[in-house]
Amino acid sequence: NGHKSDSRGALIVLEGLDRSGKTSQSSRLISYLEGLGHSVESWRFPDRNTGVGQMISSYLTNKSQLDDHAIHLLFSANRWEKRSLMEAKLRSGTTLIVDRYSFSGVAFSSAKGLDMEWCKAPEMGLLAPDMVLYLDIPPEKAAERGGYGGERYEQLEFQRKVAHSYQLLHDASWKSIDASLPMEDVEKKLKEMVLDCVTTCQKGKALSNLWS
Ligand code: 2DT
């Protein structure tokens, strides 16, 4: 009686400090899943292509200044404007590998001193990821990798605070991976976890919302 249609794609989020390897690992996961014949898309937040995204981009590159609360809400709005597309993709069977999501939103804003519960509130009702893969790396080690760009937030002292905020956000859907291991080792672990999650969602795991 239509239960087959409950099969769906997985919502998989990669989180971690700058230079933790999220972007490289994300493209490896995409190739891996495509190779297995899965329908999969690479997403990232902020999505700088929308109108809201352009305001965010201008803030991150220090071309504009905004109140901490205001930029927090823009990051959240940027996810809300993609929510219905996200749900449609998942229901049509496409898995999404998402580079940063609400956890970045809360971790970065609370690292500035905003109240964590206040930060979570606008995220409530967005789709909850099926799995959050946290690429765990000490801030000092990430900084050694070099290549912090010139964007706002890309400073060791601030990254330490973000790491602390991330620690407060861990819940049952989180999987931490030691991201200071060689890239190939990290990749191998991620592939196993992702495949497992994709299979569970294909079997018809229900979608749910943050933060309930
Ligand atoms: P990228 O370097 O990954 O493009 O991220 N950020 C991100 C927030 O402060 N709030 C959010 O909700 C999101 C998604 C993290 C750009 C920077 O924006 C931060 C780094």
CSV table of N, CA, C and O in Angstrom, one decimal, residues 93 115 181 201:
chain,number,residue,atom,x,y,z
A,93,GLY,N,14.5,10.5,-3.7
A,93,GLY,CA,15.5,9.5,-3.6
A,93,GLY,C,16.9,9.9,-3.7
A,93,GLY,O,17.9,9.1,-3.8
A,115,ASP,N,23.7,33.6,23.1
A,115,ASP,CA,23.1,32.5,23.9
A,115,ASP,C,22.8,31.3,22.9
A,115,ASP,O,22.2,31.4,21.9
A,181,LEU,N,44.0,12.1,11.2
A,181,LEU,CA,44.5,10.9,10.6
A,181,LEU,C,44.8,11.3,9.1
A,181,LEU,O,44.2,12.2,8.6
A,201,CYS,N,18.1,4.7,5.1
A,201,CYS,CA,17.1,5.7,4.5
A,201,CYS,C,16.3,5.1,3.3
A,201,CYS,O,15.1,5.4,3.1
